[in-house]
Amino acid sequence: MSVLERYEPLVDDVDAFRAACERPLPSAVRVNTIKTTVSRAREALDAENIAYEPAAWHSGVLRLPDDQPGANWPYVHGWLHGQEEVSALPARVLDPQPGERVWDACAAPGSKTTQLAALMNDTGRVVATDNNLGRLSALRSNTERLGVTNVAVTREDARHHSLKPFGNESYDRVLVDVPCSCEGTMRKNPDVLEEWTFDHVKGVAGVQRKILKRAIEVTREGGTVVYSTCTFAPEENEAVLDDALEEHHCRLREFEIGLDSAPGITEWQDETFDDSMTRTKRIYPHHNDTGGFFCAKLEVTG
Ligand SMILES: C[S@@+](CC[C@H](N)C(=O)[O-])C[C@H]1O[C@@H](n2cnc3c(N)ncnc32)[C@H](O)[C@@H]1O
């Protein structure tokens, strides 16, 4: 059985799913509202004769037919940031407010960190953590190009994140965009399916559980944690959340996204998951012509 066949029983339209997985991924950019507005960015692209189509669910995400979204001056000046369309989802679901304290637990190379900063009007504080130095250097250069000033960077294992450098204050909101088996990125990087092993899925799920645990621990009561992956494997999605619901003080919240999606599942092979798992969202490539994605919104309850 191929990796994708594993998920066909979960998918509403298997032929459309297979066809979308085989097509290359459209390029997209996000408008950086710290440096410009959506209308000014669109005027700049018009002036450069660059074609674009705004995403229906997010006016600041523009689909570009050109394969090289970085080859234009609005991009170089930090008005635009190349970001897969569906990857702009979790920061919107987290919905950080100006002045809040936010932790981005697995942050590099910073597409979502810089989006969080823009949603906060570059105020408050985003602590951006990653354990990979090379990827953190890409994050730093992205924050500089995009003119972000409210980000503090830490290189550490998110499972052991320390609040000490930040006055031991808990966070209002945390984004947990975990390392995963990346099955949903196959349109950009077909090698992920060649390199897939079940051992890796099981191993990375252990890391995901511990990062999510730390995220819930460091969020204030009533605060929000968003958990996201770019993979289909229930072992890395619903199973991780099901354990969190059982072991930590949190509950799943409903949310709207304006994109087509399927609800999270409550059964997989010989496992069953909490009924509230239907509040999570599975996004398959044929739903919106994007990569595959999973997103859940948790409220910390104590
Ligand atoms: C899905 S990527 C994050 C993408 C990022 N949120 C963005 O939008 O640009 C997952 C990240 O987790 C990092 N990572 C893996 N294990 C980690 C750990 N134990 N602690 C912190 N970061 C980790 C990887 O280096 C990688 O950059």
Coordinates of C-alpha atoms and ligand atoms in Angstrom, one line a residue:
M1 CA 0.0 0.0 0.0
S2 CA 1.3 3.5 -0.9
V3 CA 1.4 6.2 1.8
L4 CA -1.5 8.1 0.2
E5 CA -3.6 4.9 -0.1
R6 CA -3.5 4.7 3.7
Y7 CA -5.7 7.8 3.8
E8 CA -8.1 7.1 1.0
P9 CA -10.8 5.6 3.3
L10 CA -10.9 9.0 5.0
V11 CA -11.3 11.1 1.9
D12 CA -14.7 12.2 0.4
D13 CA -13.5 12.1 -3.3
V14 CA -10.6 9.7 -3.9
D15 CA -10.1 10.5 -7.6
A16 CA -10.0 14.3 -6.9
F17 CA -7.6 13.6 -4.0
R18 CA -5.2 11.6 -6.1
A19 CA -5.3 14.1 -9.0
A20 CA -4.6 17.1 -6.7
C21 CA -1.7 15.2 -5.0
E22 CA -0.1 14.8 -8.4
R23 CA -0.4 18.4 -9.5
P24 CA 2.4 20.9 -8.7
L25 CA 1.5 23.3 -5.9
P26 CA 0.5 26.9 -6.9
S27 CA 2.8 29.7 -5.5
A28 CA 1.4 32.1 -3.0
V29 CA 2.5 35.2 -1.1
R30 CA 1.1 36.8 2.0
V31 CA 1.0 40.6 2.2
N32 CA 3.1 41.9 5.1
T33 CA 0.8 44.5 6.7
I34 CA 3.6 45.8 9.0
K35 CA 5.2 47.4 5.9
T36 CA 2.2 48.0 3.5
T37 CA -1.5 47.5 2.9
V38 CA -3.2 44.9 0.8
S39 CA -4.3 47.5 -1.7
R40 CA -0.8 49.1 -2.0
A41 CA 0.8 45.6 -2.5
R42 CA -1.7 44.8 -5.2
E43 CA -1.0 48.1 -6.9
A44 CA 2.7 47.4 -6.8
L45 CA 2.1 44.0 -8.4
D46 CA -0.1 45.5 -11.1
A47 CA 2.6 48.1 -11.8
E48 CA 5.1 45.2 -12.3
N49 CA 2.6 43.3 -14.6
I50 CA 2.6 40.4 -12.2
A51 CA -0.6 38.4 -12.3
Y52 CA -2.2 37.4 -9.0
E53 CA -5.5 36.1 -7.6
P54 CA -6.5 36.9 -4.0
A55 CA -7.6 33.9 -1.9
A56 CA -11.3 34.0 -1.2
W57 CA -10.8 33.2 2.5
H58 CA -8.0 35.7 3.1
S59 CA -7.6 38.9 1.1
G60 CA -3.9 39.2 2.1
V61 CA -3.0 35.9 0.5
L62 CA -2.3 36.2 -3.2
R63 CA -1.9 33.3 -5.6
L64 CA 0.8 33.9 -8.2
P65 CA 1.0 31.9 -11.5
D66 CA 4.7 32.7 -11.6
D67 CA 6.8 30.0 -10.0
Q68 CA 9.2 32.5 -8.4
P69 CA 7.2 34.8 -6.0
G70 CA 10.5 36.3 -4.7
A71 CA 11.6 37.8 -8.1
N72 CA 9.9 41.3 -7.8
W73 CA 10.7 44.5 -5.9
P74 CA 7.6 44.4 -3.5
Y75 CA 8.9 41.1 -2.3
V76 CA 12.5 42.3 -1.8
H77 CA 11.3 45.3 0.1
G78 CA 9.4 43.1 2.5
W79 CA 5.9 43.9 1.4
L80 CA 5.3 40.3 0.5
H81 CA 6.3 36.9 2.0
G82 CA 6.3 33.6 0.1
Q83 CA 4.0 31.3 2.1
E84 CA 2.0 28.3 1.1
E85 CA -1.7 29.3 1.1
V86 CA -2.8 26.8 3.7
S87 CA 0.1 27.6 6.0
A88 CA -1.4 31.1 6.6
L89 CA -4.3 29.3 8.4
P90 CA -3.0 28.6 12.0
A91 CA -1.9 32.1 12.8
R92 CA -5.4 33.3 11.8
V93 CA -7.0 30.6 14.0
L94 CA -4.8 31.6 17.0
D95 CA -6.0 35.2 16.4
P96 CA -3.4 37.0 18.6
Q97 CA -4.3 40.5 19.7
P98 CA -2.1 43.6 19.9
G99 CA -0.1 43.8 23.1
E100 CA -0.4 40.1 24.0
R101 CA 2.2 37.6 25.0
V102 CA 2.5 34.8 22.4
W103 CA 4.8 31.8 22.0
D104 CA 5.6 30.3 18.6
A105 CA 7.0 26.9 19.8
C106 CA 8.4 25.6 16.5
A107 CA 9.0 28.8 14.7
A108 CA 11.6 28.6 12.0
P109 CA 11.9 29.8 9.3
G110 CA 9.3 32.2 10.6
S111 CA 6.5 32.4 8.1
K112 CA 3.9 32.1 10.9
T113 CA 6.0 34.1 13.4
T114 CA 6.0 37.1 11.1
Q115 CA 2.3 36.6 10.4
L116 CA 1.6 36.6 14.1
A117 CA 3.6 39.8 14.5
A118 CA 1.6 41.5 11.8
L119 CA -1.7 40.4 13.3
M120 CA -0.5 42.0 16.6
N121 CA 0.5 45.3 14.7
D122 CA 4.1 44.5 15.8
T123 CA 3.2 45.2 19.5
G124 CA 3.3 42.9 22.6
R125 CA 5.8 40.1 22.3
V126 CA 6.2 36.9 20.2
V127 CA 8.8 34.5 21.6
A128 CA 10.0 32.5 18.6
T129 CA 11.6 29.1 19.5
D130 CA 13.3 26.5 17.4
N131 CA 16.0 24.0 18.1
N132 CA 17.7 24.3 14.6
L133 CA 20.3 27.0 14.3
G134 CA 20.4 27.1 10.5
R135 CA 16.6 27.5 10.3
L136 CA 16.7 30.2 13.1
S137 CA 19.1 32.2 10.9
A138 CA 16.5 32.1 8.1
L139 CA 13.9 33.3 10.7
R140 CA 16.1 36.2 11.7
S141 CA 16.6 37.3 8.1
N142 CA 12.8 37.0 7.5
T143 CA 12.0 39.2 10.5
E144 CA 14.5 41.8 9.4
R145 CA 13.2 41.9 5.7
L146 CA 9.6 42.1 6.9
G147 CA 10.4 44.9 9.5
V148 CA 9.2 42.9 12.5
T149 CA 10.4 44.2 15.9
N150 CA 8.3 42.5 18.5
V151 CA 10.0 39.0 18.2
A152 CA 12.4 37.5 20.7
V153 CA 14.2 34.4 19.4
T154 CA 15.2 31.5 21.6
R155 CA 17.2 28.4 20.5
E156 CA 16.0 25.6 22.7
D157 CA 14.1 22.3 22.7
A158 CA 10.5 23.4 23.0
R159 CA 9.8 20.4 25.2
H160 CA 11.8 22.2 27.9
H161 CA 10.9 25.8 27.1
S162 CA 11.9 28.2 29.9
L163 CA 9.8 31.1 31.0
K164 CA 12.7 32.5 33.0
P165 CA 14.0 35.0 30.4
F166 CA 10.5 36.5 30.1
G167 CA 9.7 37.1 33.8
N168 CA 8.1 33.7 34.3
E169 CA 4.9 35.1 32.9
S170 CA 2.6 32.6 31.1
Y171 CA 1.4 33.2 27.6
D172 CA -2.0 34.4 26.3
R173 CA -1.6 32.3 23.2
V174 CA 0.7 29.6 21.8
L175 CA 1.2 28.3 18.3
V176 CA 2.4 24.6 18.1
D177 CA 3.3 24.1 14.4
V178 CA 5.1 20.9 15.1
P179 CA 7.7 18.9 13.2
C180 CA 5.8 16.1 11.4
S181 CA 6.1 13.6 8.6
C182 CA 5.1 16.3 6.1
E183 CA 2.9 14.0 4.0
G184 CA 0.8 17.1 3.0
T185 CA 3.8 18.8 1.3
M186 CA 4.1 16.1 -1.4
R187 CA 3.0 18.6 -4.1
K188 CA 6.1 20.7 -3.4
N189 CA 8.4 17.9 -2.3
P190 CA 7.4 14.4 -3.7
D191 CA 10.5 12.9 -1.9
V192 CA 8.5 13.0 1.4
L193 CA 6.5 10.0 0.3
E194 CA 9.5 8.0 -0.8
E195 CA 11.2 8.6 2.5
W196 CA 8.1 7.9 4.7
T197 CA 8.4 5.3 7.4
F198 CA 5.9 4.3 10.1
D199 CA 8.8 4.4 12.6
H200 CA 9.3 8.0 11.9
V201 CA 5.6 8.8 12.3
K202 CA 5.6 7.1 15.7
G203 CA 8.8 8.8 16.7
V204 CA 7.8 12.3 15.7
A205 CA 4.4 11.8 17.4
G206 CA 6.3 11.3 20.7
V207 CA 8.0 14.7 20.2
Q208 CA 4.7 16.3 19.2
R209 CA 3.0 15.1 22.4
K210 CA 5.7 16.6 24.6
I211 CA 5.9 20.0 22.8
L212 CA 2.1 20.2 23.1
K213 CA 2.3 19.4 26.8
R214 CA 4.8 22.2 27.4
A215 CA 2.6 24.6 25.3
I216 CA -0.4 23.9 27.5
E217 CA 1.7 24.2 30.7
V218 CA 2.9 27.7 29.8
T219 CA -0.4 29.1 28.7
R220 CA -2.6 31.0 31.2
E221 CA -6.0 29.6 32.1
G222 CA -8.5 30.7 29.4
G223 CA -5.6 31.1 26.9
T224 CA -5.5 29.5 23.5
V225 CA -3.2 26.9 22.0
V226 CA -3.4 26.1 18.2
Y227 CA -1.9 22.8 17.1
S228 CA -1.1 22.3 13.4
T229 CA 0.7 19.8 11.2
C230 CA 1.1 19.4 7.4
T231 CA 0.4 15.7 7.5
F232 CA -2.6 13.4 7.2
A233 CA -1.4 10.7 9.7
P234 CA -4.0 10.4 12.6
E235 CA -1.1 9.2 14.8
E236 CA 0.3 12.8 14.6
N237 CA -3.0 14.6 14.7
E238 CA -6.1 13.2 16.5
A239 CA -4.1 10.7 18.5
V240 CA -1.8 13.4 19.9
L241 CA -4.7 15.7 20.8
D242 CA -6.7 12.8 22.3
D243 CA -3.9 12.2 24.8
A244 CA -3.7 15.9 25.5
L245 CA -7.4 16.0 26.3
E246 CA -7.0 13.1 28.7
E247 CA -3.8 14.2 30.4
H248 CA -3.8 18.0 30.5
H249 CA -6.3 20.8 31.4
C250 CA -7.7 21.7 28.0
R251 CA -10.6 21.3 25.6
L252 CA -11.1 21.6 21.9
R253 CA -12.9 24.7 20.5
E254 CA -15.0 25.1 17.3
F255 CA -13.6 27.5 14.8
E256 CA -14.4 28.8 11.3
I257 CA -11.8 29.1 8.5
G258 CA -13.6 30.0 5.2
L259 CA -11.8 27.1 3.5
D260 CA -13.2 23.7 2.5
S261 CA -12.2 21.0 5.0
A262 CA -13.3 17.7 6.6
P263 CA -13.8 17.3 10.4
G264 CA -11.2 15.5 12.4
I265 CA -11.9 11.8 12.8
T266 CA -13.0 9.8 15.9
E267 CA -11.9 6.4 14.8
W268 CA -8.7 5.1 13.1
Q269 CA -7.8 1.4 12.8
D270 CA -8.4 0.0 16.3
E271 CA -8.4 3.4 18.1
T272 CA -11.2 5.7 19.0
F273 CA -10.8 9.4 19.9
D274 CA -12.9 11.9 21.9
D275 CA -16.1 13.0 20.1
S276 CA -15.0 16.6 20.2
M277 CA -12.2 15.7 17.7
T278 CA -14.8 16.6 15.0
R279 CA -14.0 20.3 16.0
T280 CA -10.6 19.9 14.4
K281 CA -10.1 20.4 10.7
R282 CA -8.5 18.2 8.0
I283 CA -7.6 20.0 4.8
Y284 CA -6.9 17.7 1.8
P285 CA -5.2 19.0 -1.3
H286 CA -8.3 18.7 -3.5
H287 CA -10.4 20.8 -1.1
N288 CA -8.9 24.2 -2.0
D289 CA -6.0 23.3 -4.4
T290 CA -3.4 23.6 -1.6
G291 CA -1.1 21.3 0.4
G292 CA -2.5 19.0 3.0
F293 CA -3.0 20.4 6.5
F294 CA -4.4 19.7 10.0
C295 CA -5.4 22.3 12.5
A296 CA -6.9 22.3 16.1
K297 CA -7.8 25.0 18.5
L298 CA -7.6 24.3 22.3
E299 CA -8.7 26.4 25.3
V300 CA -6.5 25.9 28.4
T301 CA -8.9 25.3 31.3
G302 CA -6.7 25.3 34.4
Ligands
LIG1 C1 6.8 22.7 10.6 S1 8.3 23.4 10.9 C2 7.9 25.0 11.5 C3 7.5 26.0 10.4 C4 7.3 27.4 11.0 N1 6.3 27.4 12.0 C5 7.0 28.4 9.9 O1 5.8 28.6 9.6 O2 7.9 28.9 9.2 C6 8.8 22.6 12.4 C7 10.0 23.2 13.1 O3 10.2 22.5 14.4 C8 11.5 22.6 14.7 N2 11.7 21.6 15.7 C9 11.9 20.2 15.7 N3 12.0 19.7 16.9 C10 11.9 20.7 17.8 C11 12.0 20.8 19.2 N4 12.2 19.7 20.0 N5 12.0 22.0 19.8 C12 11.8 23.2 19.0 N6 11.7 23.1 17.7 C13 11.8 21.9 17.0 C14 12.2 22.3 13.3 O4 13.5 22.7 13.3 C15 11.3 23.0 12.4 O5 11.8 24.3 12.1

